[in-house]
Amino acid sequence: MPLHPEIAADLALAAARGEPPLKELSAQAARARAEAEPRVAGAPVKAVETIALPVKSGTIAARVYRPFGDSDALPGIVYIHGGGWVLCSLDTHDNICRNLAASVGAVVVSVDYRMAPEHRFPVASDDCLAAVRWIAAHASDLGIDPARLIVGGDSAGGNLSAVTALRIRDEGGPALAGQMLIYPVTDDIAAGHPSYVEFADGFGLTADDMAWFWDHYVPDPTERTHPHASPLRAESLAGLPPTLLLTAGCDVLRDEGEAYAGRLAAAGVMLDFHRYEGLHHGCAGDYGRLRAVTPFFEHIVAWARAIFRL
């Protein structure tokens, strides 16, 4: 199915700017461009606070979004932003986190994990695991019900969320109520998934972009099949928490995300999977600006509220 006309028009406007591709930029220049991109304002929330989380060799920042309401024990979402393990920040994904907090009625904690190339694999994964464990241990201080805590993210953040859920299963908790995987990276770029050819260029995220991201995050190709880099390569997916996995129909990552969904279902994991035809990679950030994205984002909200029994 082709791109939704609204998405196609938006991508055409972006292409008309004639910006150089990622492969021609340094990580620093690419970050500056990503931070300068105009963004839609997120929904109003009751409070936003920045905190420090302890990780190996230091601390990282996290931003806590509290929805309106008076409950002292709300459900919690640990959100891990996308950006190919190299780009983006708490600011670039502020709108997504605000919208989740407001629409779901949950405390959202957005994690500012350390990024490549300064901090290569597996630092980002280690940071995210440490963050989830700290948040679970300090749930009452954050006003979160520890029995209703999920981890989720988009793209590379979906990758890190899936890896975090695997490591929590294998390395001793804490228990998660669910994992929310939004067009996630799940496999080594060399795997040859057909969507890498079908949507190689002209759909936002390109195949060349993904090669650039992998080269920065896991420059050694022999490490890219490790399950903590490519969760699709995990020996078993049994025992993982209830999962939402959404893919975009016009996305280089579509097929590996759907392969992961297939393995989750085969392993008996409670799964809510859907492919949104006509959408592109990164569409979650366009909620509130592009009407075509509304059903996609509302699906995320409905799943989370069901998991949290709201």
Short mmCIF file of C-alpha atoms in Angstrom, two decimals:
data_model
loop_
_atom_site.label_atom_id
_atom_site.label_comp_id
_atom_site.label_asym_id
_atom_site.label_seq_id
_atom_site.Cartn_x
_atom_site.Cartn_y
_atom_site.Cartn_z
CA MET A 1 0.00 0.00 0.00
CA PRO A 2 1.42 3.46 -0.85
CA LEU A 3 1.99 6.24 1.62
CA HIS A 4 -1.08 7.99 2.97
CA PRO A 5 -1.48 11.19 0.90
CA GLU A 6 -1.04 13.37 3.99
CA ILE A 7 2.21 11.58 4.88
CA ALA A 8 3.45 11.71 1.28
CA ALA A 9 2.87 15.46 1.11
CA ASP A 10 4.68 15.99 4.39
CA LEU A 11 7.69 13.93 3.27
CA ALA A 12 7.77 15.82 -0.04
CA LEU A 13 8.04 19.12 1.84
CA ALA A 14 10.90 17.71 3.91
CA ALA A 15 12.71 16.45 0.80
CA ALA A 16 12.35 19.86 -0.85
CA ARG A 17 14.56 21.37 1.84
CA GLY A 18 17.47 19.53 0.22
CA GLU A 19 19.26 18.70 3.45
CA PRO A 20 22.31 16.40 3.22
CA PRO A 21 21.80 12.75 4.18
CA LEU A 22 23.05 11.42 7.50
CA LYS A 23 25.94 9.59 5.84
CA GLU A 24 27.44 12.99 4.96
CA LEU A 25 27.20 14.32 8.53
CA SER A 26 29.09 13.86 11.74
CA ALA A 27 27.15 12.69 14.77
CA GLN A 28 27.40 16.18 16.24
CA ALA A 29 26.01 17.87 13.12
CA ALA A 30 23.22 15.31 12.84
CA ARG A 31 22.27 15.88 16.48
CA ALA A 32 22.14 19.63 16.02
CA ARG A 33 19.83 19.19 13.03
CA ALA A 34 17.56 16.80 14.91
CA GLU A 35 17.29 19.15 17.87
CA ALA A 36 16.42 22.07 15.58
CA GLU A 37 13.52 20.24 13.88
CA PRO A 38 10.15 21.91 14.59
CA ARG A 39 7.94 19.85 16.87
CA VAL A 40 4.29 19.77 17.81
CA ALA A 41 3.58 20.80 21.39
CA GLY A 42 2.41 17.95 23.57
CA ALA A 43 -0.64 17.88 25.81
CA PRO A 44 -0.68 19.80 29.09
CA VAL A 45 0.34 17.78 32.17
CA LYS A 46 0.24 18.51 35.89
CA ALA A 47 3.99 18.63 36.45
CA VAL A 48 7.34 17.95 34.77
CA GLU A 49 10.51 17.28 36.76
CA THR A 50 14.06 16.36 35.77
CA ILE A 51 15.84 13.85 38.00
CA ALA A 52 19.19 12.04 37.99
CA LEU A 53 19.38 8.25 37.73
CA PRO A 54 22.46 6.31 38.86
CA VAL A 55 24.12 4.16 36.19
CA LYS A 56 27.48 2.51 35.83
CA SER A 57 30.22 5.17 35.94
CA GLY A 58 27.93 8.09 36.70
CA THR A 59 24.38 9.36 36.34
CA ILE A 60 21.99 10.10 33.50
CA ALA A 61 19.04 12.47 33.38
CA ALA A 62 15.38 11.48 33.24
CA ARG A 63 12.27 13.60 32.87
CA VAL A 64 9.18 12.74 34.90
CA TYR A 65 5.75 13.70 33.51
CA ARG A 66 2.83 13.60 35.94
CA PRO A 67 -0.75 13.72 34.60
CA PHE A 68 -3.54 15.68 36.20
CA GLY A 69 -5.21 13.88 39.08
CA ASP A 70 -4.68 13.23 42.77
CA SER A 71 -3.76 9.55 42.94
CA ASP A 72 -0.54 8.67 44.79
CA ALA A 73 -0.02 5.37 42.95
CA LEU A 74 -0.48 5.82 39.23
CA PRO A 75 0.71 3.37 36.60
CA GLY A 76 4.13 4.12 35.15
CA ILE A 77 5.70 4.11 31.69
CA VAL A 78 9.47 4.14 31.32
CA TYR A 79 9.90 5.72 27.89
CA ILE A 80 13.08 5.23 25.83
CA HIS A 81 13.39 7.60 22.90
CA GLY A 82 14.40 6.69 19.36
CA GLY A 83 17.09 8.24 17.20
CA GLY A 84 19.25 5.35 16.07
CA TRP A 85 21.15 5.20 19.38
CA VAL A 86 22.90 8.41 18.21
CA LEU A 87 20.33 11.22 17.90
CA CYS A 88 17.43 12.79 19.77
CA SER A 89 16.88 13.57 23.42
CA LEU A 90 14.39 14.26 26.16
CA ASP A 91 13.42 17.40 24.24
CA THR A 92 12.80 15.78 20.85
CA HIS A 93 10.39 13.29 22.43
CA ASP A 94 8.80 15.65 24.92
CA ASN A 95 5.55 15.76 22.95
CA ILE A 96 5.19 11.97 22.85
CA CYS A 97 5.76 11.70 26.59
CA ARG A 98 3.33 14.50 27.40
CA ASN A 99 0.69 12.92 25.17
CA LEU A 100 1.18 9.51 26.78
CA ALA A 101 0.98 10.91 30.31
CA ALA A 102 -2.13 12.93 29.56
CA SER A 103 -3.97 10.33 27.47
CA VAL A 104 -3.10 7.20 29.43
CA GLY A 105 -3.21 8.78 32.89
CA ALA A 106 0.22 7.43 33.80
CA VAL A 107 3.45 8.84 35.16
CA VAL A 108 5.93 8.79 32.26
CA VAL A 109 9.65 8.70 32.97
CA SER A 110 11.69 9.55 29.86
CA VAL A 111 15.26 8.22 30.02
CA ASP A 112 18.25 10.16 28.65
CA TYR A 113 20.52 7.15 28.08
CA ARG A 114 24.09 7.68 26.86
CA MET A 115 24.46 7.52 23.09
CA ALA A 116 26.93 6.44 20.42
CA PRO A 117 29.52 7.02 19.12
CA GLU A 118 30.81 8.34 22.46
CA HIS A 119 29.15 5.43 24.27
CA ARG A 120 28.84 2.38 22.05
CA PHE A 121 27.06 -0.93 22.54
CA PRO A 122 26.17 -2.08 25.18
CA VAL A 123 26.22 1.18 27.18
CA ALA A 124 22.73 2.32 26.12
CA SER A 125 21.27 -1.06 27.07
CA ASP A 126 23.05 -1.04 30.43
CA ASP A 127 21.73 2.47 31.12
CA CYS A 128 18.15 1.54 30.29
CA LEU A 129 18.25 -1.58 32.46
CA ALA A 130 19.68 0.43 35.36
CA ALA A 131 17.03 3.11 34.84
CA VAL A 132 14.11 0.67 34.93
CA ARG A 133 15.49 -1.00 38.05
CA TRP A 134 15.96 2.33 39.84
CA ILE A 135 12.48 3.53 38.88
CA ALA A 136 10.92 0.28 40.10
CA ALA A 137 12.85 0.47 43.38
CA HIS A 138 11.81 4.11 43.91
CA ALA A 139 8.29 3.78 42.51
CA SER A 140 6.57 5.01 45.65
CA ASP A 141 8.71 8.17 45.69
CA LEU A 142 7.66 8.83 42.08
CA GLY A 143 3.98 8.17 42.78
CA ILE A 144 4.06 5.00 40.66
CA ASP A 145 2.40 1.67 41.42
CA PRO A 146 5.30 -0.79 40.94
CA ALA A 147 2.87 -3.54 39.92
CA ARG A 148 1.81 -1.40 36.94
CA LEU A 149 5.09 -0.50 35.27
CA ILE A 150 5.80 -0.91 31.56
CA VAL A 151 8.82 -0.12 29.40
CA GLY A 152 8.42 1.23 25.89
CA GLY A 153 9.91 3.28 23.14
CA ASP A 154 10.13 3.97 19.44
CA SER A 155 12.67 2.79 16.85
CA ALA A 156 16.04 2.44 18.62
CA GLY A 157 14.08 3.08 21.80
CA GLY A 158 11.88 0.14 20.86
CA ASN A 159 15.06 -1.90 20.43
CA LEU A 160 16.32 -0.86 23.87
CA SER A 161 12.90 -1.56 25.39
CA ALA A 162 12.82 -5.07 23.92
CA VAL A 163 16.37 -5.71 25.09
CA THR A 164 15.57 -4.36 28.55
CA ALA A 165 12.59 -6.71 28.84
CA LEU A 166 14.80 -9.64 27.77
CA ARG A 167 17.48 -8.73 30.30
CA ILE A 168 14.94 -8.27 33.08
CA ARG A 169 13.63 -11.76 32.31
CA ASP A 170 17.13 -13.23 32.29
CA GLU A 171 18.90 -11.13 34.91
CA GLY A 172 16.55 -11.02 37.84
CA GLY A 173 13.74 -8.52 37.49
CA PRO A 174 11.96 -6.31 38.33
CA ALA A 175 8.65 -7.58 37.00
CA LEU A 176 7.11 -5.61 34.15
CA ALA A 177 3.42 -5.31 33.35
CA GLY A 178 4.17 -4.90 29.64
CA GLN A 179 6.46 -3.73 26.88
CA MET A 180 5.46 -1.17 24.24
CA LEU A 181 7.44 -1.54 21.00
CA ILE A 182 6.83 1.16 18.40
CA TYR A 183 8.37 0.31 14.98
CA PRO A 184 11.38 -1.22 16.79
CA VAL A 185 14.81 -2.20 15.51
CA THR A 186 15.01 -5.93 16.25
CA ASP A 187 17.66 -7.36 13.90
CA ASP A 188 21.10 -6.88 12.42
CA ILE A 189 21.01 -4.70 9.32
CA ALA A 190 22.83 -7.44 7.41
CA ALA A 191 19.90 -9.85 7.84
CA GLY A 192 18.40 -8.79 4.51
CA HIS A 193 14.78 -8.15 5.45
CA PRO A 194 12.86 -7.26 2.25
CA SER A 195 11.49 -3.97 3.61
CA TYR A 196 15.06 -2.63 3.55
CA VAL A 197 14.88 -2.86 -0.25
CA GLU A 198 11.24 -1.88 -0.71
CA PHE A 199 11.54 1.30 1.37
CA ALA A 200 15.25 2.01 1.00
CA ASP A 201 14.76 5.66 0.08
CA GLY A 202 11.98 8.22 -0.11
CA PHE A 203 10.05 7.22 2.99
CA GLY A 204 11.80 9.26 5.68
CA LEU A 205 14.19 6.84 7.38
CA THR A 206 16.44 5.31 4.69
CA ALA A 207 18.49 2.15 4.47
CA ASP A 208 21.61 4.32 4.36
CA ASP A 209 20.50 6.05 7.54
CA MET A 210 20.23 2.70 9.31
CA ALA A 211 23.71 1.71 8.10
CA TRP A 212 25.02 4.99 9.56
CA PHE A 213 23.29 4.30 12.87
CA TRP A 214 24.62 0.74 13.14
CA ASP A 215 28.15 1.89 12.26
CA HIS A 216 28.04 4.35 15.15
CA TYR A 217 26.38 2.09 17.72
CA VAL A 218 27.88 -1.33 16.97
CA PRO A 219 30.81 -0.78 14.58
CA ASP A 220 31.97 -4.40 14.89
CA PRO A 221 29.65 -6.46 12.64
CA THR A 222 30.36 -9.61 14.68
CA GLU A 223 28.64 -8.02 17.70
CA ARG A 224 25.46 -7.05 15.87
CA THR A 225 23.85 -10.46 16.21
CA HIS A 226 24.16 -10.42 20.00
CA PRO A 227 20.60 -10.56 21.42
CA HIS A 228 21.26 -7.35 23.36
CA ALA A 229 21.76 -5.59 20.02
CA SER A 230 19.37 -7.68 17.90
CA PRO A 231 16.66 -9.11 20.16
CA LEU A 232 15.23 -11.13 17.27
CA ARG A 233 18.33 -13.33 17.68
CA ALA A 234 17.44 -14.27 21.29
CA GLU A 235 17.24 -18.02 21.75
CA SER A 236 13.77 -17.79 23.28
CA LEU A 237 11.17 -15.06 23.71
CA ALA A 238 9.08 -17.07 26.17
CA GLY A 239 8.28 -15.45 29.46
CA LEU A 240 8.27 -11.87 28.22
CA PRO A 241 5.53 -9.51 29.44
CA PRO A 242 2.40 -8.62 27.47
CA THR A 243 3.50 -6.74 24.38
CA LEU A 244 2.24 -4.06 22.06
CA LEU A 245 4.11 -4.05 18.76
CA LEU A 246 3.12 -1.59 16.04
CA THR A 247 4.77 -1.28 12.64
CA ALA A 248 4.42 1.32 9.91
CA GLY A 249 3.57 -0.04 6.47
CA CYS A 250 6.19 2.08 4.65
CA ASP A 251 9.25 1.58 6.85
CA VAL A 252 12.61 -0.11 6.34
CA LEU A 253 12.17 -1.65 9.83
CA ARG A 254 8.73 -3.08 9.10
CA ASP A 255 9.71 -6.67 8.39
CA GLU A 256 12.08 -7.17 11.31
CA GLY A 257 9.46 -5.75 13.66
CA GLU A 258 6.89 -8.15 12.27
CA ALA A 259 9.32 -11.05 12.52
CA TYR A 260 9.68 -10.20 16.20
CA ALA A 261 5.92 -10.12 16.59
CA GLY A 262 5.71 -13.54 14.99
CA ARG A 263 8.25 -14.99 17.38
CA LEU A 264 6.53 -13.43 20.39
CA ALA A 265 3.22 -15.00 19.36
CA ALA A 266 4.87 -18.36 18.76
CA ALA A 267 6.43 -18.18 22.23
CA GLY A 268 3.02 -17.68 23.81
CA VAL A 269 3.51 -14.04 24.79
CA MET A 270 0.29 -12.03 25.06
CA LEU A 271 0.57 -9.84 21.97
CA ASP A 272 -1.26 -6.91 20.43
CA PHE A 273 0.26 -6.47 16.97
CA HIS A 274 -0.87 -4.26 14.11
CA ARG A 275 0.64 -2.91 10.91
CA TYR A 276 -0.55 0.60 10.05
CA GLU A 277 -0.55 0.79 6.29
CA GLY A 278 0.40 4.07 4.64
CA LEU A 279 2.37 5.36 7.62
CA HIS A 280 6.12 5.90 7.82
CA HIS A 281 8.87 5.55 10.39
CA GLY A 282 8.73 8.24 13.07
CA CYS A 283 5.01 8.91 12.71
CA ALA A 284 4.32 8.79 16.47
CA GLY A 285 5.91 12.20 16.86
CA ASP A 286 3.40 13.66 14.37
CA TYR A 287 0.37 12.93 16.51
CA GLY A 288 -1.62 16.13 16.79
CA ARG A 289 -0.19 17.48 13.52
CA LEU A 290 -1.08 14.81 10.95
CA ARG A 291 -4.55 13.31 11.16
CA ALA A 292 -3.35 10.09 9.53
CA VAL A 293 -1.39 9.29 12.70
CA THR A 294 -4.36 9.55 15.08
CA PRO A 295 -5.42 5.86 14.97
CA PHE A 296 -1.80 4.78 15.47
CA PHE A 297 -1.33 6.83 18.64
CA GLU A 298 -4.79 6.05 19.97
CA HIS A 299 -3.96 2.34 19.66
CA ILE A 300 -0.95 2.85 21.94
CA VAL A 301 -3.08 4.66 24.48
CA ALA A 302 -5.86 2.06 24.42
CA TRP A 303 -3.40 -0.81 24.90
CA ALA A 304 -1.66 0.90 27.83
CA ARG A 305 -4.95 1.71 29.54
CA ALA A 306 -6.06 -1.91 29.15
CA ILE A 307 -2.77 -3.20 30.59
CA PHE A 308 -3.16 -0.79 33.50
CA ARG A 309 -6.88 -1.64 33.90
CA LEU A 310 -7.89 1.99 33.65
#
